[in-house]
Short mmCIF file of C-alpha atoms in Angstrom, two decimals:
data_model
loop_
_atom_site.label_atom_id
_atom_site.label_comp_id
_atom_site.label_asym_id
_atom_site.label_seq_id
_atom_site.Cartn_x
_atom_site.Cartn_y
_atom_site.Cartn_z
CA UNK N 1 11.89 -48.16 -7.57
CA UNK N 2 11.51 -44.37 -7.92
CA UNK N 3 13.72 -42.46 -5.97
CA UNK N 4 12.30 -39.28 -4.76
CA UNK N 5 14.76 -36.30 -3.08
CA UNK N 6 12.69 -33.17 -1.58
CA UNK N 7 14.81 -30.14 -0.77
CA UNK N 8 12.73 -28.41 2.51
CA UNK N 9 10.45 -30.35 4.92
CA UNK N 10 7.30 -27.67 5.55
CA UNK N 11 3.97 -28.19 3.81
CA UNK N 12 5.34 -28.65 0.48
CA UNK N 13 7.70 -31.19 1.31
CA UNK N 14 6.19 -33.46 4.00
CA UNK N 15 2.85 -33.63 2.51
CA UNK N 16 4.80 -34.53 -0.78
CA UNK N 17 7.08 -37.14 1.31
CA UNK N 18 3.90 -38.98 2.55
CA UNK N 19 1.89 -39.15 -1.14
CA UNK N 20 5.03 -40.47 -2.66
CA UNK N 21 6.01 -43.07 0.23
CA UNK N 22 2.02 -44.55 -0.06
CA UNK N 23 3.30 -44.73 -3.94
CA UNK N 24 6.01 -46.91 -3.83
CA UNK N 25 8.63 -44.32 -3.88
CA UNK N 26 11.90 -44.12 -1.73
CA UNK N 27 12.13 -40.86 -0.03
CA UNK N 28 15.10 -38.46 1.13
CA UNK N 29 13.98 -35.18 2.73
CA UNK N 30 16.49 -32.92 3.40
CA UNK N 31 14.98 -30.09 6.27
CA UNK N 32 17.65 -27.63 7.77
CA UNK N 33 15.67 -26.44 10.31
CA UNK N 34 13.26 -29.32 11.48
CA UNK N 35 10.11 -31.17 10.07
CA UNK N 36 7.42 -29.02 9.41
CA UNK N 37 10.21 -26.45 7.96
CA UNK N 38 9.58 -22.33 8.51
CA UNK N 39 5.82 -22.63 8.75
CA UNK N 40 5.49 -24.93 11.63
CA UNK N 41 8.96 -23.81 13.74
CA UNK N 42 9.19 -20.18 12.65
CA UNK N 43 5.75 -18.30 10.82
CA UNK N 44 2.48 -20.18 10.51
CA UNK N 45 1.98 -21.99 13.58
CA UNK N 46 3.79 -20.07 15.91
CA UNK N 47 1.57 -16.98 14.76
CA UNK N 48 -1.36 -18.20 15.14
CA UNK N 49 -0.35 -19.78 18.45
CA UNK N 50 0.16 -16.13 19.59
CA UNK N 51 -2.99 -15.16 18.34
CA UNK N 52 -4.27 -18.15 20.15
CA UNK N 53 -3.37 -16.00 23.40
CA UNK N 54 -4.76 -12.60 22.28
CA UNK N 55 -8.07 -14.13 21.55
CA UNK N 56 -8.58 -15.27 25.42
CA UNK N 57 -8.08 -11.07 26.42
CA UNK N 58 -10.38 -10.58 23.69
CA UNK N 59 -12.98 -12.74 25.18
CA UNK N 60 -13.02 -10.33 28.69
CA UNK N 61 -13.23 -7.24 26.48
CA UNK N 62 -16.49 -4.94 26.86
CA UNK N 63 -18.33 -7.70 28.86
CA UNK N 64 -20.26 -5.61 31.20
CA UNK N 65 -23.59 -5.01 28.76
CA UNK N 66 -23.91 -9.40 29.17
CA UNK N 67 -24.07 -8.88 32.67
CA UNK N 68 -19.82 -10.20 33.11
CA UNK N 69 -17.84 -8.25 35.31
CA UNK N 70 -14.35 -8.80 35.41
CA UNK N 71 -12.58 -5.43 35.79
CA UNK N 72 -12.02 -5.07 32.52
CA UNK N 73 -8.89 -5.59 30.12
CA UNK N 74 -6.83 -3.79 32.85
CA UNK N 75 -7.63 -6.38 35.31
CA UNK N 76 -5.46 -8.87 32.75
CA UNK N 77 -1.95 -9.46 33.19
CA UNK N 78 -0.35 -11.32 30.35
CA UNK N 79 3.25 -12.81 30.55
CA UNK N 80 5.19 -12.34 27.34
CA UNK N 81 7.54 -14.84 28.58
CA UNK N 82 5.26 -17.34 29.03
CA UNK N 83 2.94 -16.59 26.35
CA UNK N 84 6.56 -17.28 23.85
CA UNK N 85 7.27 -19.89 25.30
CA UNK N 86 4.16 -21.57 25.01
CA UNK N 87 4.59 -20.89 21.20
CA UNK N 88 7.91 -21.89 20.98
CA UNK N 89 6.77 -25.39 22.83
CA UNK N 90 4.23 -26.05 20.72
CA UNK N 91 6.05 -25.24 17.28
CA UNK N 92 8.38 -27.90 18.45
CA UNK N 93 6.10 -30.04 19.21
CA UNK N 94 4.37 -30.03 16.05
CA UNK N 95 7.61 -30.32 14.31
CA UNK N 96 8.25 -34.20 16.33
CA UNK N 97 4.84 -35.00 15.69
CA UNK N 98 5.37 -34.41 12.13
CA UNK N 99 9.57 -35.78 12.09
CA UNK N 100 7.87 -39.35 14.02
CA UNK N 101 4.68 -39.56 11.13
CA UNK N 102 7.39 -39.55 8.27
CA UNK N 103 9.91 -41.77 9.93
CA UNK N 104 6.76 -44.03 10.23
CA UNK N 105 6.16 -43.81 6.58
CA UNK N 106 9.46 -44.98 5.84
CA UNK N 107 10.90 -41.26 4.72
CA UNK N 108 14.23 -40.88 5.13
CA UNK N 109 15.07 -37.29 7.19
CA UNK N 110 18.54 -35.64 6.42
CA UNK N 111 19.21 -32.76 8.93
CA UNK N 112 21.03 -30.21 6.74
CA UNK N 113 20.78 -28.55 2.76
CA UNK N 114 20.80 -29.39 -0.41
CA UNK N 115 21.11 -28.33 -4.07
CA UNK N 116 21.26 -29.43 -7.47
CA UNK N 117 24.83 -31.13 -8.49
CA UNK N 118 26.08 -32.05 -12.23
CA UNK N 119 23.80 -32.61 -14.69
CA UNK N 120 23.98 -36.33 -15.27
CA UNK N 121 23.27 -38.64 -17.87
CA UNK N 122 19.75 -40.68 -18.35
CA UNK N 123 16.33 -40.15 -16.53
CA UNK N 124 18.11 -39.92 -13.01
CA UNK N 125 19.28 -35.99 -11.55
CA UNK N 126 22.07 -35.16 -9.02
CA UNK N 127 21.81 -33.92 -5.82
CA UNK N 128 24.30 -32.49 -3.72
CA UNK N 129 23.50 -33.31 -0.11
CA UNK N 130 25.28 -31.24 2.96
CA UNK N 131 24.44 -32.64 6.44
CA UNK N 132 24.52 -30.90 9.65
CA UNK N 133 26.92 -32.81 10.64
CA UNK N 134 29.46 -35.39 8.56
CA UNK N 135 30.07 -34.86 4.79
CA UNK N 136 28.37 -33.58 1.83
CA UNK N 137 27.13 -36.65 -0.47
CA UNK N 138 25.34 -36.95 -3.40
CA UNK N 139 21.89 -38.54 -3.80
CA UNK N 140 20.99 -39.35 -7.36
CA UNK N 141 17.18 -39.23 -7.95
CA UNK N 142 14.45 -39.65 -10.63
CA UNK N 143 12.68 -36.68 -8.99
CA UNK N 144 13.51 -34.13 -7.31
CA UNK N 145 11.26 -31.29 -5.51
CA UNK N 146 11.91 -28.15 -4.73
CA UNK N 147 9.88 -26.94 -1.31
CA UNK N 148 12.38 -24.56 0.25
CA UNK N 149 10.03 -21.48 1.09
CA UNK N 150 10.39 -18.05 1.51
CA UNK N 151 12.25 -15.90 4.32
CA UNK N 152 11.15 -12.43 5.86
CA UNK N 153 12.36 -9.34 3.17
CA UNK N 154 14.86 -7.12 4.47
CA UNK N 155 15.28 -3.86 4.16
CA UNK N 156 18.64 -2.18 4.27
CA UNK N 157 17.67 1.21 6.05
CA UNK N 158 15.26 -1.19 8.85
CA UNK N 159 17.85 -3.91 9.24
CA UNK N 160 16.21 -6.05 12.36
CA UNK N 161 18.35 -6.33 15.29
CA UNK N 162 16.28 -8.95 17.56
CA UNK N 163 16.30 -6.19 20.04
CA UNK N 164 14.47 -3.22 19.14
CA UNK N 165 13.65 -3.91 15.73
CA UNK N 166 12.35 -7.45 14.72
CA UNK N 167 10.68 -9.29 12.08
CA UNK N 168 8.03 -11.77 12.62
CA UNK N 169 10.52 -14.54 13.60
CA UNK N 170 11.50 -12.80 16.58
CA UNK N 171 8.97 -11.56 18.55
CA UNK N 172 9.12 -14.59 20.12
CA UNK N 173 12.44 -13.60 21.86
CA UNK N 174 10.75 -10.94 23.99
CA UNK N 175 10.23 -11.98 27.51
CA UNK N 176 8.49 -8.54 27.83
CA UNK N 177 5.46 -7.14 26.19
CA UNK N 178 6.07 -3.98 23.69
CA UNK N 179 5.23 -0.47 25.42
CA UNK N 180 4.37 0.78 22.20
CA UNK N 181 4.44 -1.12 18.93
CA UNK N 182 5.31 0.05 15.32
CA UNK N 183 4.25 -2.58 12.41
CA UNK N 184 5.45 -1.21 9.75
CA UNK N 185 3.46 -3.11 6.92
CA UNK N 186 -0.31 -3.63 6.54
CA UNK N 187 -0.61 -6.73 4.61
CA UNK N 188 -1.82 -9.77 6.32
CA UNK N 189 1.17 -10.55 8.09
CA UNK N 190 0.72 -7.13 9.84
CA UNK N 191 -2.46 -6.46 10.14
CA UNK N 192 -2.55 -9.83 11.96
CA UNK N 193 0.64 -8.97 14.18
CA UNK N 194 -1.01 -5.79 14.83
CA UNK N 195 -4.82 -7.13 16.03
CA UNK N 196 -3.26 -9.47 18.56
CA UNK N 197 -0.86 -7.23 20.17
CA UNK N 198 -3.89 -4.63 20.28
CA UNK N 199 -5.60 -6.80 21.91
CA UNK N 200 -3.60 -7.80 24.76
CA UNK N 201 -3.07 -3.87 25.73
CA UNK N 202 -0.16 -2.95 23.74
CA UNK N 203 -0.61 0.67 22.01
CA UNK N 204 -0.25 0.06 18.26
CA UNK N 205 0.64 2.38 15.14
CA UNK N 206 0.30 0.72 11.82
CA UNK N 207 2.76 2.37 8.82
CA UNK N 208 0.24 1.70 5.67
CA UNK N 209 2.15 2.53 2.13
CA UNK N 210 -1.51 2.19 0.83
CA UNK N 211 -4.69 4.34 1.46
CA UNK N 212 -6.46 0.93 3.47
CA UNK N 213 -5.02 -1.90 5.72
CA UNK N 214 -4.20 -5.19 3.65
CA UNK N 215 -4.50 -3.95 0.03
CA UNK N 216 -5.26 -6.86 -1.39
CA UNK N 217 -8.14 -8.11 -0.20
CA UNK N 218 -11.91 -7.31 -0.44
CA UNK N 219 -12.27 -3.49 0.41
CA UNK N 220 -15.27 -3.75 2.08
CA UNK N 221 -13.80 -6.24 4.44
CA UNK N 222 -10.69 -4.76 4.71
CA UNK N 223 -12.35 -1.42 5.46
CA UNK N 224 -14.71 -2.80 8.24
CA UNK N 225 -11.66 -4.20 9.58
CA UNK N 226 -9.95 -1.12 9.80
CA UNK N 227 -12.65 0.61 10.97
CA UNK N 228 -12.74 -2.06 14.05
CA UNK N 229 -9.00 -1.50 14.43
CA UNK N 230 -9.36 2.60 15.16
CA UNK N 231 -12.35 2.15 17.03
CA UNK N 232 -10.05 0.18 19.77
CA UNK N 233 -7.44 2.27 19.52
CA UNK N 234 -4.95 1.41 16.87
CA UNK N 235 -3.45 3.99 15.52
CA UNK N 236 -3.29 3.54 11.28
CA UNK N 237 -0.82 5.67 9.36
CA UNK N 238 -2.67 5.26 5.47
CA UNK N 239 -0.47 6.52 2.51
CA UNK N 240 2.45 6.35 4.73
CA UNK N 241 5.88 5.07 3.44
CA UNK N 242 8.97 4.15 6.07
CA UNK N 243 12.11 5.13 4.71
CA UNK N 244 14.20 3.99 7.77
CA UNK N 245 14.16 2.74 11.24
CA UNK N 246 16.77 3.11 13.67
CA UNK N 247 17.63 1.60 16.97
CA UNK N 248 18.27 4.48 19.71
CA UNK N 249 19.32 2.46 22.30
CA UNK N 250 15.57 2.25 24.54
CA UNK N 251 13.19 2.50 21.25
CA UNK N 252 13.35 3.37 17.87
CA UNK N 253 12.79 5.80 15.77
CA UNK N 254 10.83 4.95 12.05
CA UNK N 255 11.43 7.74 9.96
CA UNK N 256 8.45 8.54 6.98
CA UNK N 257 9.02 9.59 3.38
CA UNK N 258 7.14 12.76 4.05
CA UNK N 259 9.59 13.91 7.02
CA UNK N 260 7.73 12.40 9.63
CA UNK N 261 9.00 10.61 12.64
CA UNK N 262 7.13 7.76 14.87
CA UNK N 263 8.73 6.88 18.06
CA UNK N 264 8.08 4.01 20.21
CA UNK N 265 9.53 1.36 21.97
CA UNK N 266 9.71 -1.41 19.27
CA UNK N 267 9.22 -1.91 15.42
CA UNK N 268 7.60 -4.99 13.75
CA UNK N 269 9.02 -5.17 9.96
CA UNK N 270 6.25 -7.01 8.23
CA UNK N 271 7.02 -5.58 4.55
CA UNK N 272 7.19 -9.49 2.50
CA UNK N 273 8.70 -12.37 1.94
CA UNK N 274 11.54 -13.26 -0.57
CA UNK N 275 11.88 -17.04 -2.17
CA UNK N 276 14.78 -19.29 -0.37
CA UNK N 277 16.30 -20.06 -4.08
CA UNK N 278 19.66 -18.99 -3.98
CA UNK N 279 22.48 -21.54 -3.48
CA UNK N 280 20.59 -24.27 -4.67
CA UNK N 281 22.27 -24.13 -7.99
CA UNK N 282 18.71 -23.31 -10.27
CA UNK N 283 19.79 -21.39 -12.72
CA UNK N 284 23.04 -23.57 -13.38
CA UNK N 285 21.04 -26.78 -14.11
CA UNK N 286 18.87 -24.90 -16.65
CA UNK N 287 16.16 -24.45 -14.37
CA UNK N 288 13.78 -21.36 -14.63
CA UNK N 289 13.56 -18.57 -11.61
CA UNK N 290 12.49 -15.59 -12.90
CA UNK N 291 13.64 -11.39 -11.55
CA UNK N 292 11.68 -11.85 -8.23
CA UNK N 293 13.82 -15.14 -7.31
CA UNK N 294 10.71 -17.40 -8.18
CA UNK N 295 10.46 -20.90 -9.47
CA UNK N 296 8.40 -20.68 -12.80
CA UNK N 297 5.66 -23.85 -12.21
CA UNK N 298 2.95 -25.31 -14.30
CA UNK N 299 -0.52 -26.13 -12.34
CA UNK N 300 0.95 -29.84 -11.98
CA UNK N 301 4.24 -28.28 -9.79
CA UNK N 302 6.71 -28.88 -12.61
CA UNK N 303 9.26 -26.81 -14.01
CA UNK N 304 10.83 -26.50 -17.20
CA UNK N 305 13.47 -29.31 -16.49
CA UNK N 306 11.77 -33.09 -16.61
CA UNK N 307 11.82 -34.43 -13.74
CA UNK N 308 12.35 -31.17 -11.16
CA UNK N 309 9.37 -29.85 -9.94
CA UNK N 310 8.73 -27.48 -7.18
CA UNK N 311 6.36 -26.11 -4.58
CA UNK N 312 5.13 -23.63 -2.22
CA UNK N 313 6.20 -20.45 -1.03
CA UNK N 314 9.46 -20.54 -3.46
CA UNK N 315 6.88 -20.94 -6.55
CA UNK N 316 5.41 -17.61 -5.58
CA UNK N 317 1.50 -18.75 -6.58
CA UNK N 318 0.09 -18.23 -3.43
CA UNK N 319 1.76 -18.01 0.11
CA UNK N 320 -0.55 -20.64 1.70
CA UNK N 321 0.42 -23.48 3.59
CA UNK N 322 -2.82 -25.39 2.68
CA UNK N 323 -1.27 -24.40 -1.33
CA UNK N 324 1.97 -25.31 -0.39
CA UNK N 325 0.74 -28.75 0.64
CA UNK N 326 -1.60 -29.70 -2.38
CA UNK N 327 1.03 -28.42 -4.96
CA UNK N 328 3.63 -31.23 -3.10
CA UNK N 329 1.11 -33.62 -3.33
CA UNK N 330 -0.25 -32.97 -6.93
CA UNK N 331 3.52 -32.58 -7.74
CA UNK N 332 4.14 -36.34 -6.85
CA UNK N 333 1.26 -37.72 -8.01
CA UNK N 334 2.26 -36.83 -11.19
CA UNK N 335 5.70 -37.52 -11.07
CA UNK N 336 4.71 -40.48 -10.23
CA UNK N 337 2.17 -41.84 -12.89
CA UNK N 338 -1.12 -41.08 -10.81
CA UNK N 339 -4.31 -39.56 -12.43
CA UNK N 340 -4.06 -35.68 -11.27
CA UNK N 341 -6.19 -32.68 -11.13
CA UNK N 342 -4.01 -29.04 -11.56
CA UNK N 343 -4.28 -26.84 -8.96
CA UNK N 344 -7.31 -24.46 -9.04
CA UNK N 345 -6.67 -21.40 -7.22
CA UNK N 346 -10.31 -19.96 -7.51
CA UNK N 347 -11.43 -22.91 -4.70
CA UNK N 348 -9.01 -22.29 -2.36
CA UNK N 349 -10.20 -20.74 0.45
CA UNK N 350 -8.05 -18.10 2.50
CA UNK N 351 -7.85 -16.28 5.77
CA UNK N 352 -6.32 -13.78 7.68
CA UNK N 353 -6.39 -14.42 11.62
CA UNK N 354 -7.30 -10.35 12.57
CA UNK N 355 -10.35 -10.00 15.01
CA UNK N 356 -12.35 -10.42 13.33
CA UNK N 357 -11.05 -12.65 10.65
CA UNK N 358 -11.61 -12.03 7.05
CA UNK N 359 -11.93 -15.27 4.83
CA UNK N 360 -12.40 -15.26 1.36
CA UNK N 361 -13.12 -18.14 -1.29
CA UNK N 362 -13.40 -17.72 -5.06
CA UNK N 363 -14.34 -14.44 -7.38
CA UNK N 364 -13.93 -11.10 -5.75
CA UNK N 365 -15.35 -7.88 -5.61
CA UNK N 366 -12.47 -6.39 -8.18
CA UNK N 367 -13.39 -9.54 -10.69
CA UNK N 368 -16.86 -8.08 -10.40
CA UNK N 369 -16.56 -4.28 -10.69
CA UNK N 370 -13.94 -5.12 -13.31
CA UNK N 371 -16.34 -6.53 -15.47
CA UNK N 372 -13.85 -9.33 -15.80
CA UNK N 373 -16.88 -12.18 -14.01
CA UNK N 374 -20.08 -11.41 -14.72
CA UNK N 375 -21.68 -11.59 -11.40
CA UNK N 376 -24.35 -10.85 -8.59
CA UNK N 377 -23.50 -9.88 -5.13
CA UNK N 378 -25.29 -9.87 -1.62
CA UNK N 379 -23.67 -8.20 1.74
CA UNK N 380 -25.80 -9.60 4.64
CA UNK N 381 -24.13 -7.53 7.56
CA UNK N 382 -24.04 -9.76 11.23
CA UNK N 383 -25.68 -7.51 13.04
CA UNK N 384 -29.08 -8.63 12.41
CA UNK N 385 -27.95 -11.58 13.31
CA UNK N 386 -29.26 -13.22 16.74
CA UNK N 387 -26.48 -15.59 17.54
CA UNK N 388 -24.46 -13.04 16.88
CA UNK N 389 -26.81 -10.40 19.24
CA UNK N 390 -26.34 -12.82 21.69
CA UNK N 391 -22.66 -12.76 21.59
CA UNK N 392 -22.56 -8.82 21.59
CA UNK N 393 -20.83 -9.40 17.72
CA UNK N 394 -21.75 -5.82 15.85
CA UNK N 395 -18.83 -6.17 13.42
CA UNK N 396 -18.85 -8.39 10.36
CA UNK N 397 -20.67 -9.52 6.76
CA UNK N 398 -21.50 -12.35 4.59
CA UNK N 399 -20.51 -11.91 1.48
CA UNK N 400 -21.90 -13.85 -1.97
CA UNK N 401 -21.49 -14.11 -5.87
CA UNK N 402 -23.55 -16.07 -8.06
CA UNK N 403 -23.32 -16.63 -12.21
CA UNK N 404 -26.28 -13.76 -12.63
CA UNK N 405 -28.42 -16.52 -15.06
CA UNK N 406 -27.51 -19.82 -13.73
CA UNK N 407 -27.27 -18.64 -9.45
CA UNK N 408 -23.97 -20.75 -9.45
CA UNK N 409 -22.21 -19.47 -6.42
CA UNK N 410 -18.70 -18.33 -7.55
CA UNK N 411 -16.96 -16.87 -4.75
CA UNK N 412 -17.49 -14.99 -0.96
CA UNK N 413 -16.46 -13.02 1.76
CA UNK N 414 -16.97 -13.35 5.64
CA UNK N 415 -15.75 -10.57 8.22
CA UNK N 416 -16.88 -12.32 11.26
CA UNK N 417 -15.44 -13.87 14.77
CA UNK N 418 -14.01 -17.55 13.69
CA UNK N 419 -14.68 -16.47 9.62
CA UNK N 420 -11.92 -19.40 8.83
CA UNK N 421 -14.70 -21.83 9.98
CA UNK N 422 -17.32 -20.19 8.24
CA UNK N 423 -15.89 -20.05 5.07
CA UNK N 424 -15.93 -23.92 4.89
CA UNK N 425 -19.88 -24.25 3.28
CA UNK N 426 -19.04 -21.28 0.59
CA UNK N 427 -15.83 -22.90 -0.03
CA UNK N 428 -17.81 -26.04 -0.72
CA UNK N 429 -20.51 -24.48 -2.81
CA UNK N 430 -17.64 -23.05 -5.36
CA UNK N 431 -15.81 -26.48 -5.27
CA UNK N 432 -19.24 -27.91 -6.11
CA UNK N 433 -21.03 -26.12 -8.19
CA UNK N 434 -23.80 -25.64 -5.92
CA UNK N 435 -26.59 -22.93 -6.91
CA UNK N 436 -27.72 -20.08 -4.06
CA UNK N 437 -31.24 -22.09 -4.60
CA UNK N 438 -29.43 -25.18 -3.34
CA UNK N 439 -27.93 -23.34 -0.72
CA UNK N 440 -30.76 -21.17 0.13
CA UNK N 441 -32.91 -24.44 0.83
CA UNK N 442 -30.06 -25.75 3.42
CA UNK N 443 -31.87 -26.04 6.81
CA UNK N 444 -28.67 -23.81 9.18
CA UNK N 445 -28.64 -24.04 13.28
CA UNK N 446 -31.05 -21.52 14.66
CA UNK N 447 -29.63 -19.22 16.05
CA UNK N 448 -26.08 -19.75 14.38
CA UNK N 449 -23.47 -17.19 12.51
CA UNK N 450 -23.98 -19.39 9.51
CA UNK N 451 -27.30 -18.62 9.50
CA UNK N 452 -26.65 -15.55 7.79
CA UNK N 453 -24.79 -17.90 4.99
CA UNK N 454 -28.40 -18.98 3.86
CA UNK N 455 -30.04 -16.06 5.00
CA UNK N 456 -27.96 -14.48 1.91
CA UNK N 457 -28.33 -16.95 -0.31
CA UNK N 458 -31.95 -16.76 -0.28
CA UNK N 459 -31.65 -12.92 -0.57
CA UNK N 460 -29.35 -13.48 -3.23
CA UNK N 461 -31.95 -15.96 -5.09
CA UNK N 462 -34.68 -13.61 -5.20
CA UNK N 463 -32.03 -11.42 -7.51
CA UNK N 464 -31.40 -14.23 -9.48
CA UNK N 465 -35.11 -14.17 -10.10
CA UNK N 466 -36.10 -11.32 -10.60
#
């Protein structure tokens, strides 16, 4: 019988535990923290838990012009302490629900760490096994994953504190709401932190190193994101670099590279992640990290030791939990003599959880403008949309590509309230194959946001046309 040890029990690891369990295999997973790892106790779930909470404020905001009178946003009270606690609750409950599924499965669950050991002869690899509580053991195992995530980066002049000045794993902590918020960071992780505490009242300044919020995504939806952000308030510091922040006692101080100095009550350090690879004795066993701390993977999750593979956020190919998971799986189906298919980042869907969310599948706008895809494009903005008239939604787009001979859709963009559900029939078009003629002939929900999927398809057809 195979044995199979996974080092880290989020996405990666659990989904990997259960493929190679329904295989045959005998499983250790060794989880310091709990099942479901970081992502379900600490980032991922917890965040969008939070979120969760801002979106019901969000619901009471501007309601008057539909005839809803409420008082207002004012008229809102909302508990930090409870709202945390919620989060923390459910986290942990997630985290038994996923502990009792793998126990079910017949996975064995080691509370503690682990790393490689001595290189050992035969087909069989060493691992070095430190429980929470008792002695360190070793496990000897045909396979052996590598799933141990990524942790918040630090930097040296913004050390958090849990008090003042916190990362994204403790903002939890606070039994009171921020009076005034500094994120310093505008990729997704911020500009997420920073739309949900916007939107429960809390005055926000975003520190941007770039000229735009979340670099890396599509400008245009990045841009009519911003846009939404400083039209409630937010205050967004573009081209601004924070040298330092400092804890003074009842707020901080976040000092910028061109003298400038933002005060306010607390600062959110949202500036990366770094890969959880040290200790676990990589580099001695001959297998390859490279400068950023990294595990170097192939699209079937292996490295470049038979036998060790690895996944998620400590293989640095895309910080997604629904990535993390299929690179587990595809990781033990292969290791374990099933046919595979390696990964293919251009269908995976993403999203970030702002309001409004921006989701993206496929080609983007850069790929286009590049000239590095050949493509056609569409922007169908919501506003003519009536489903989204009725909902007083002004803010948002459809985005789509297409091959410009063939109409094959190849990738898209939607800005728009729940955009993580709407992405699902563009996502499925790219997996697919499917042509904007196809797509264009779909009968949609009238009225409906996905409406305007078709709606720019069928634009989008007529270019193909003509």
């Amino acid at each position: 019988m195979s044995r199979i040890v996974i080092i880290g029990g989020g996405p990666a690891g659990y989904e990997a535990a259960l493929v190679a369990t329904q295989l045959g295999a005998e499983v250790t997973v060794v989880e310091a923290s709990g099942a479901g790892g970081a992502c379900v106790l600490s980032d991922c779930v917890p965040s969008k838990t939070f979120i969760a909470s801002s979106e019901v404020v969000t619901a009471h905001r501007n309601t008057e012009s539909m005839g809803v009178f409420s008082g207002g946003q004012q008229a809102l009270t909302v508990d930090a302490g409870i709202v945390n606690a919620r989060v923390r609750s459910l986290a942990q409950a997630q985290s038994r629900d996923i502990h009792t599924k793998l126990v079910k499965a017949g996975v064995q669950m080691v509370a503690g760490t682990a790393r490689l050991g001595e290189d050992t002869l035969g087909h069989t690899h060493r691992v070095r096994v430190a429980p929470a509580e008792g002695a360190s053991y070793d496990l000897d195992a045909t396979t052996v994953l590598v799933a141990t995530g990524a942790t918040p980066r630090v930097l040296a002049s913004a050390a958090p504190d849990g008090e003042r000045i916190l990362n994204w794993r403790q903002v939890y902590d606070l039994e009171q709401l921020p009076e005034h918020l500094v994120v310093v960071g505008s990729g997704v992780t911020g500009a997420e932190f920073a739309s949900a505490y916007l939107a429960i009242g809390v005055p926000v300044t975003l520190v941007s190193s770039r000229d735009r919020v979340m670099p890396h995504e599509d400008a245009d939806a990045a841009m009519a994101i911003e846009k939404v952000f400083r039209d409630r308030g937010m205050t967004i510091l573009n081209n601004s670099r924070a040298d330092a922040v400092r804890h003074t006692g009842d707020g901080v101080e976040v000092s910028l590279a061109d003298g400038r100095v933002v005060t306010a009550s607390h600062a959110l350090m949202a500036v990366g992640s770094i890969p959880n690879t040290t200790g676990l004795g990589l580099p001695e066993y001959g297998v390859e990290v490279n400068d950023w701390g990294y595990v170097t993977v192939d699209r079937v999750s292996r490295t470049n030791v038979p036998g060790i593979y690895a996944a998620g956020d400590c293989t640095g190919v895309l910080p997604l939990a629904s990535v993390a998971a299929m690179q587990g799986r595809i990781a033990m189906w292969h290791a374990l003599g099933e046919a595979v298919q390696p990964l293919r980042l251009r269908t995976v869907a993403s999203n970030v959880f702002t309001d409004p969310e921006l989701a993206t599948v496929g080609v983007s706008q850069n790929d286009v403008e590049s000239g590095k895809v050949p493509a056609r494009a569409v922007m169908l903005g919501l506003d003519g949309n009536p489903r989204a008239k009725m909902s007083d939604v002004a803010d948002g787009f459809v985005k789509l590509f297409c091959r410009p001979a063939t109409g094959q859709i190849i990738g898209g963009v939607v800005v728009a309230p729940r955009a993580s559900e709407l992405i699902l029939p563009i996502t499925m078009a790219v997996e697919n194959g499917l042509t904007v003629n196809q797509l264009a002939h779909t009968i949609t929900i009238y009225p409906s946001m996905s409406g305007s999927i078709t709606e720019a398809a069928r634009q989008l057809m007529r270019h193909v046309v003509d």
